[in-house]
mmCIF file of N, CA and C in Angstrom:
data_model
loop_
_atom_site.group_PDB
_atom_site.id
_atom_site.type_symbol
_atom_site.label_atom_id
_atom_site.label_comp_id
_atom_site.label_asym_id
_atom_site.label_seq_id
_atom_site.Cartn_x
_atom_site.Cartn_y
_atom_site.Cartn_z
ATOM 1 N N MET O 1 24.836 225.867 275.325
ATOM 2 C CA MET O 1 24.579 224.987 274.234
ATOM 3 C C MET O 1 23.311 225.482 273.448
ATOM 4 N N LYS O 2 23.218 225.884 272.343
ATOM 5 C CA LYS O 2 22.154 226.262 271.383
ATOM 6 C C LYS O 2 21.436 225.105 271.079
ATOM 7 N N THR O 3 20.017 225.143 271.402
ATOM 8 C CA THR O 3 19.080 224.296 270.587
ATOM 9 C C THR O 3 18.358 224.789 269.575
ATOM 10 N N ILE O 4 18.212 223.898 268.321
ATOM 11 C CA ILE O 4 17.412 224.282 267.041
ATOM 12 C C ILE O 4 16.439 223.362 266.866
ATOM 13 N N PHE O 5 15.247 223.729 266.882
ATOM 14 C CA PHE O 5 14.028 222.782 266.599
ATOM 15 C C PHE O 5 13.687 222.931 265.245
ATOM 16 N N LEU O 6 13.709 221.829 264.678
ATOM 17 C CA LEU O 6 13.468 221.653 263.111
ATOM 18 C C LEU O 6 11.935 221.181 262.817
ATOM 19 N N MET O 7 11.275 221.915 262.220
ATOM 20 C CA MET O 7 9.819 221.167 261.801
ATOM 21 C C MET O 7 9.934 220.330 260.640
ATOM 22 N N PRO O 8 8.981 218.986 260.618
ATOM 23 C CA PRO O 8 9.006 218.167 259.432
ATOM 24 C C PRO O 8 8.446 218.956 258.291
ATOM 25 N N GLU O 9 8.984 218.433 257.202
ATOM 26 C CA GLU O 9 8.370 218.992 256.088
ATOM 27 C C GLU O 9 6.743 218.765 255.900
ATOM 28 N N LYS O 10 6.153 217.668 256.192
ATOM 29 C CA LYS O 10 5.008 217.247 256.127
ATOM 30 C C LYS O 10 4.562 217.359 257.686
ATOM 31 N N ALA O 11 3.550 217.470 258.089
ATOM 32 C CA ALA O 11 2.702 217.270 259.273
ATOM 33 C C ALA O 11 2.724 215.976 259.506
ATOM 34 N N HIS O 12 2.626 215.466 260.915
ATOM 35 C CA HIS O 12 2.419 214.263 261.329
ATOM 36 C C HIS O 12 1.072 213.786 261.118
ATOM 37 N N PRO O 13 0.512 212.843 260.389
ATOM 38 C CA PRO O 13 -0.842 212.806 260.181
ATOM 39 C C PRO O 13 -1.761 212.427 261.254
ATOM 40 N N ILE O 14 -1.257 211.969 262.312
ATOM 41 C CA ILE O 14 -2.105 211.749 263.537
ATOM 42 C C ILE O 14 -2.256 213.213 264.251
ATOM 43 N N ASN O 15 -1.161 213.875 264.339
ATOM 44 C CA ASN O 15 -1.121 215.412 265.145
ATOM 45 C C ASN O 15 -2.077 216.208 264.102
ATOM 46 N N ASN O 16 -1.789 216.173 262.849
ATOM 47 C CA ASN O 16 -2.560 216.938 262.033
ATOM 48 C C ASN O 16 -4.151 216.697 261.988
ATOM 49 N N LEU O 17 -4.420 215.473 262.239
ATOM 50 C CA LEU O 17 -5.888 215.118 262.267
ATOM 51 C C LEU O 17 -6.396 215.681 263.750
ATOM 52 N N GLU O 18 -5.424 215.335 264.835
ATOM 53 C CA GLU O 18 -5.947 215.889 266.025
ATOM 54 C C GLU O 18 -6.167 217.202 266.081
ATOM 55 N N GLN O 19 -5.193 218.128 265.570
ATOM 56 C CA GLN O 19 -5.343 219.528 265.392
ATOM 57 C C GLN O 19 -6.676 219.925 264.626
ATOM 58 N N ARG O 20 -6.798 219.205 263.393
ATOM 59 C CA ARG O 20 -8.217 219.799 262.761
ATOM 60 C C ARG O 20 -9.534 219.407 263.391
ATOM 61 N N MET O 21 -9.408 218.312 264.323
ATOM 62 C CA MET O 21 -10.601 217.967 265.101
ATOM 63 C C MET O 21 -10.834 218.912 266.073
ATOM 64 N N VAL O 22 -9.770 219.605 266.939
ATOM 65 C CA VAL O 22 -9.894 220.477 267.791
ATOM 66 C C VAL O 22 -10.376 221.595 267.083
ATOM 67 N N GLU O 23 -9.814 221.899 266.173
ATOM 68 C CA GLU O 23 -10.297 223.233 265.399
ATOM 69 C C GLU O 23 -11.857 223.271 265.090
ATOM 70 N N LEU O 24 -12.122 222.130 264.427
ATOM 71 C CA LEU O 24 -13.636 221.912 264.217
ATOM 72 C C LEU O 24 -14.496 222.106 265.402
ATOM 73 N N ASN O 25 -13.930 221.387 266.635
ATOM 74 C CA ASN O 25 -14.769 221.367 267.708
ATOM 75 C C ASN O 25 -15.064 223.002 268.159
ATOM 76 N N ILE O 26 -13.792 223.491 268.117
ATOM 77 C CA ILE O 26 -13.667 225.081 268.727
ATOM 78 C C ILE O 26 -14.729 226.032 267.696
ATOM 79 N N MET O 27 -14.607 225.624 266.417
ATOM 80 C CA MET O 27 -15.515 226.520 265.335
ATOM 81 C C MET O 27 -17.029 226.077 265.772
ATOM 82 N N LEU O 28 -17.178 225.026 265.951
ATOM 83 C CA LEU O 28 -18.598 224.658 266.181
ATOM 84 C C LEU O 28 -18.937 225.215 267.616
ATOM 85 N N PHE O 29 -18.254 225.134 268.537
ATOM 86 C CA PHE O 29 -18.440 225.742 270.016
ATOM 87 C C PHE O 29 -18.745 227.347 269.870
ATOM 88 N N GLU O 30 -17.928 228.039 269.027
ATOM 89 C CA GLU O 30 -17.880 229.443 268.969
ATOM 90 C C GLU O 30 -19.286 229.777 268.044
ATOM 91 N N ASN O 31 -19.539 229.037 267.137
ATOM 92 C CA ASN O 31 -20.710 229.262 266.276
ATOM 93 C C ASN O 31 -22.046 229.106 266.916
ATOM 94 N N PHE O 32 -21.963 228.036 267.881
ATOM 95 C CA PHE O 32 -23.327 227.590 268.581
ATOM 96 C C PHE O 32 -23.327 228.124 269.938
ATOM 97 N N GLY O 33 -22.033 228.465 270.565
ATOM 98 C CA GLY O 33 -22.246 229.035 271.969
ATOM 99 C C GLY O 33 -21.947 227.791 272.878
ATOM 100 N N SER O 34 -22.332 226.764 272.597
ATOM 101 C CA SER O 34 -21.953 225.557 273.457
ATOM 102 C C SER O 34 -22.238 224.222 272.781
ATOM 103 N N PHE O 35 -21.676 223.092 273.086
ATOM 104 C CA PHE O 35 -21.934 222.035 272.378
ATOM 105 C C PHE O 35 -23.394 221.456 272.824
ATOM 106 N N ASP O 36 -24.054 221.991 273.922
ATOM 107 C CA ASP O 36 -25.359 221.868 274.255
ATOM 108 C C ASP O 36 -26.453 222.190 273.241
ATOM 109 N N ASN O 37 -25.870 223.525 272.670
ATOM 110 C CA ASN O 37 -26.694 224.108 271.694
ATOM 111 C C ASN O 37 -26.696 223.252 270.278
ATOM 112 N N VAL O 38 -25.564 222.761 270.144
ATOM 113 C CA VAL O 38 -25.344 221.829 268.934
ATOM 114 C C VAL O 38 -26.176 220.448 269.127
ATOM 115 N N PHE O 39 -26.252 220.059 270.088
ATOM 116 C CA PHE O 39 -26.830 218.812 270.689
ATOM 117 C C PHE O 39 -28.399 219.143 270.569
ATOM 118 N N ALA O 40 -28.982 220.052 270.855
ATOM 119 C CA ALA O 40 -30.398 220.601 270.730
ATOM 120 C C ALA O 40 -30.756 220.614 269.363
ATOM 121 N N LEU O 41 -29.739 221.202 268.607
ATOM 122 C CA LEU O 41 -30.251 221.190 267.204
ATOM 123 C C LEU O 41 -30.199 220.098 266.430
ATOM 124 N N LEU O 42 -29.185 219.150 266.750
ATOM 125 C CA LEU O 42 -29.081 217.793 266.216
ATOM 126 C C LEU O 42 -30.210 217.100 266.749
ATOM 127 N N GLN O 43 -30.706 217.030 267.954
ATOM 128 C CA GLN O 43 -31.764 216.152 268.608
ATOM 129 C C GLN O 43 -33.070 216.793 267.771
ATOM 130 N N LYS O 44 -33.394 217.854 267.378
ATOM 131 C CA LYS O 44 -34.670 218.389 266.659
ATOM 132 C C LYS O 44 -34.479 217.821 265.363
ATOM 133 N N THR O 45 -33.284 217.998 264.765
ATOM 134 C CA THR O 45 -33.425 217.528 263.169
ATOM 135 C C THR O 45 -33.686 215.957 263.459
ATOM 136 N N TYR O 46 -33.100 215.146 264.294
ATOM 137 C CA TYR O 46 -33.101 213.729 264.465
ATOM 138 C C TYR O 46 -34.708 213.419 264.594
ATOM 139 N N GLU O 47 -35.389 214.214 265.339
ATOM 140 C CA GLU O 47 -36.856 213.962 265.582
ATOM 141 C C GLU O 47 -37.823 214.007 264.198
ATOM 142 N N GLY O 48 -37.324 214.695 263.286
ATOM 143 C CA GLY O 48 -37.856 215.047 262.109
ATOM 144 C C GLY O 48 -37.528 213.868 260.977
ATOM 145 N N LEU O 49 -36.314 213.115 261.312
ATOM 146 C CA LEU O 49 -36.188 212.101 260.263
ATOM 147 C C LEU O 49 -36.956 210.899 260.334
ATOM 148 N N PRO O 50 -37.322 210.247 259.113
ATOM 149 C CA PRO O 50 -37.911 209.028 259.125
ATOM 150 C C PRO O 50 -37.393 207.931 259.686
ATOM 151 N N GLU O 51 -37.886 206.888 260.009
ATOM 152 C CA GLU O 51 -37.404 205.613 260.765
ATOM 153 C C GLU O 51 -36.490 204.901 259.740
ATOM 154 N N GLY O 52 -35.434 204.337 260.097
ATOM 155 C CA GLY O 52 -34.205 203.636 259.211
ATOM 156 C C GLY O 52 -33.075 203.729 259.785
ATOM 157 N N SER O 53 -32.011 203.171 258.899
ATOM 158 C CA SER O 53 -30.802 202.994 259.400
ATOM 159 C C SER O 53 -30.045 204.442 259.560
ATOM 160 N N GLU O 54 -30.419 205.433 258.647
ATOM 161 C CA GLU O 54 -29.870 206.643 258.814
ATOM 162 C C GLU O 54 -30.057 207.439 260.044
ATOM 163 N N LYS O 55 -31.105 207.199 260.444
ATOM 164 C CA LYS O 55 -31.664 207.667 261.785
ATOM 165 C C LYS O 55 -30.735 207.211 262.853
ATOM 166 N N VAL O 56 -30.386 205.846 262.861
ATOM 167 C CA VAL O 56 -29.480 205.348 263.974
ATOM 168 C C VAL O 56 -27.957 205.737 263.641
ATOM 169 N N LYS O 57 -27.577 206.100 262.586
ATOM 170 C CA LYS O 57 -26.250 206.805 262.413
ATOM 171 C C LYS O 57 -26.175 208.268 262.866
ATOM 172 N N PHE O 58 -27.311 208.976 262.763
ATOM 173 C CA PHE O 58 -27.581 210.187 263.059
ATOM 174 C C PHE O 58 -27.688 210.138 264.705
ATOM 175 N N LEU O 59 -28.178 209.174 265.392
ATOM 176 C CA LEU O 59 -28.111 209.407 266.858
ATOM 177 C C LEU O 59 -26.819 209.080 267.307
ATOM 178 N N ASN O 60 -25.821 208.407 266.606
ATOM 179 C CA ASN O 60 -24.438 208.262 267.091
ATOM 180 C C ASN O 60 -23.833 209.820 267.000
ATOM 181 N N LEU O 61 -24.276 210.451 266.103
ATOM 182 C CA LEU O 61 -23.822 211.874 265.960
ATOM 183 C C LEU O 61 -24.223 212.739 267.076
ATOM 184 N N ILE O 62 -25.281 212.537 267.303
ATOM 185 C CA ILE O 62 -26.089 213.325 268.579
ATOM 186 C C ILE O 62 -25.393 212.847 269.770
ATOM 187 N N LEU O 63 -25.121 211.878 270.126
ATOM 188 C CA LEU O 63 -24.369 211.379 271.290
ATOM 189 C C LEU O 63 -22.898 211.808 271.395
ATOM 190 N N HIS O 64 -22.186 211.825 270.233
ATOM 191 C CA HIS O 64 -20.907 212.550 270.396
ATOM 192 C C HIS O 64 -20.874 213.815 270.669
ATOM 193 N N PHE O 65 -21.976 214.744 270.231
ATOM 194 C CA PHE O 65 -21.814 215.921 270.798
ATOM 195 C C PHE O 65 -22.315 216.123 272.151
ATOM 196 N N ARG O 66 -23.126 215.256 272.676
ATOM 197 C CA ARG O 66 -23.711 215.317 274.080
ATOM 198 C C ARG O 66 -22.391 214.900 274.911
ATOM 199 N N CYS O 67 -21.557 213.934 274.615
ATOM 200 C CA CYS O 67 -20.321 213.513 275.069
ATOM 201 C C CYS O 67 -19.475 214.874 275.363
ATOM 202 N N LEU O 68 -19.121 215.497 274.144
ATOM 203 C CA LEU O 68 -18.264 216.549 273.965
ATOM 204 C C LEU O 68 -18.763 217.526 275.129
ATOM 205 N N ASN O 69 -20.025 217.818 275.176
ATOM 206 C CA ASN O 69 -20.513 218.847 276.059
ATOM 207 C C ASN O 69 -20.342 218.372 277.463
ATOM 208 N N GLN O 70 -20.324 217.214 277.837
ATOM 209 C CA GLN O 70 -20.072 216.577 279.289
ATOM 210 C C GLN O 70 -18.625 216.892 279.585
ATOM 211 N N ILE O 71 -17.826 216.579 278.525
ATOM 212 C CA ILE O 71 -16.235 216.652 278.671
ATOM 213 C C ILE O 71 -15.911 218.142 278.883
ATOM 214 N N THR O 72 -16.447 218.932 278.048
ATOM 215 C CA THR O 72 -16.096 220.403 278.103
ATOM 216 C C THR O 72 -16.528 220.972 279.687
ATOM 217 N N SER O 73 -17.597 220.645 279.778
ATOM 218 C CA SER O 73 -18.161 221.409 281.131
ATOM 219 C C SER O 73 -17.539 220.886 282.392
ATOM 220 N N GLY O 74 -16.836 219.717 282.382
ATOM 221 C CA GLY O 74 -16.117 219.031 283.373
ATOM 222 C C GLY O 74 -14.697 219.491 283.457
ATOM 223 N N SER O 75 -13.969 220.116 282.297
ATOM 224 C CA SER O 75 -12.745 220.418 282.189
ATOM 225 C C SER O 75 -12.547 221.753 281.496
ATOM 226 N N PRO O 76 -12.020 222.624 282.280
ATOM 227 C CA PRO O 76 -11.694 224.039 281.637
ATOM 228 C C PRO O 76 -10.795 224.148 280.550
ATOM 229 N N GLU O 77 -10.081 223.108 280.310
ATOM 230 C CA GLU O 77 -8.811 222.944 279.507
ATOM 231 C C GLU O 77 -9.460 223.662 277.989
ATOM 232 N N PHE O 78 -10.525 223.064 277.678
ATOM 233 C CA PHE O 78 -11.148 223.380 276.363
ATOM 234 C C PHE O 78 -11.255 224.775 276.141
ATOM 235 N N LEU O 79 -11.935 225.444 277.107
ATOM 236 C CA LEU O 79 -12.247 226.781 276.996
ATOM 237 C C LEU O 79 -10.950 227.769 277.014
ATOM 238 N N GLU O 80 -9.910 227.168 277.774
ATOM 239 C CA GLU O 80 -8.536 227.892 277.741
ATOM 240 C C GLU O 80 -7.982 227.576 276.382
ATOM 241 N N ILE O 81 -8.160 226.651 275.763
ATOM 242 C CA ILE O 81 -7.708 226.612 273.991
ATOM 243 C C ILE O 81 -8.367 227.816 273.502
ATOM 244 N N ILE O 82 -9.690 227.946 273.448
ATOM 245 C CA ILE O 82 -10.393 228.836 272.905
ATOM 246 C C ILE O 82 -10.017 230.310 273.224
ATOM 247 N N ASP O 83 -9.678 230.441 274.616
ATOM 248 C CA ASP O 83 -9.154 231.844 274.943
ATOM 249 C C ASP O 83 -7.954 232.232 274.300
ATOM 250 N N GLU O 84 -7.193 231.112 274.212
ATOM 251 C CA GLU O 84 -5.662 231.311 273.636
ATOM 252 C C GLU O 84 -5.862 231.525 272.109
ATOM 253 N N ARG O 85 -6.660 230.868 271.505
ATOM 254 C CA ARG O 85 -6.951 231.017 269.987
ATOM 255 C C ARG O 85 -7.270 232.450 269.723
ATOM 256 N N ASN O 86 -8.431 232.810 270.516
ATOM 257 C CA ASN O 86 -8.975 233.992 270.482
ATOM 258 C C ASN O 86 -7.917 235.303 270.719
ATOM 259 N N SER O 87 -6.878 235.020 271.429
ATOM 260 C CA SER O 87 -6.077 236.065 271.745
ATOM 261 C C SER O 87 -5.200 236.211 270.570
ATOM 262 N N TYR O 88 -4.774 235.203 269.823
ATOM 263 C CA TYR O 88 -4.011 235.408 268.704
ATOM 264 C C TYR O 88 -4.818 235.797 267.406
ATOM 265 N N LYS O 89 -6.075 235.509 267.398
ATOM 266 C CA LYS O 89 -6.973 236.266 266.405
ATOM 267 C C LYS O 89 -7.054 237.952 266.589
ATOM 268 N N ASN O 90 -7.230 238.166 268.021
ATOM 269 C CA ASN O 90 -7.425 239.783 268.370
ATOM 270 C C ASN O 90 -6.203 240.361 268.620
ATOM 271 N N GLY O 91 -4.755 239.641 268.711
ATOM 272 C CA GLY O 91 -3.679 240.310 268.749
ATOM 273 C C GLY O 91 -3.200 240.476 270.400
ATOM 274 N N PHE O 92 -4.052 240.049 271.261
ATOM 275 C CA PHE O 92 -3.637 240.101 272.661
ATOM 276 C C PHE O 92 -3.343 238.703 273.225
ATOM 277 N N LEU O 93 -2.114 238.522 273.247
ATOM 278 C CA LEU O 93 -1.519 237.237 273.812
ATOM 279 C C LEU O 93 -1.595 237.436 275.292
ATOM 280 N N PRO O 94 -1.879 235.962 275.657
ATOM 281 C CA PRO O 94 -2.217 235.728 277.260
ATOM 282 C C PRO O 94 -0.893 236.256 277.996
#
C-alpha cells in the first residue's frame, strides 16, 4: 500500500511559531558561541540601564537566556539540531 503525505497549504501557526523560535535560538547560539555569551552581553547591557520598569523587563530577557543556557547544557538534543542544520547548509547529510 502506497502512503502519500500531503502538506497543508499554510503552515500550522503553532508549529510555525515553534520552528521560528528554534531557528532564532540556533542563530543566536551560532553567532555568540553559546547562550552563556548572550547572557553575559545582556547582563553587561542591563548594568548600564537606568532604574525603571524597562530595566525589570530587560531582566526577564536575561533570565530567559540564562534558562536556555541551562537547558541546552543539560540536553544534547539542541546541539544535535544545530549539527543537522549545518549538515544541510554544508551539503553533508548525517
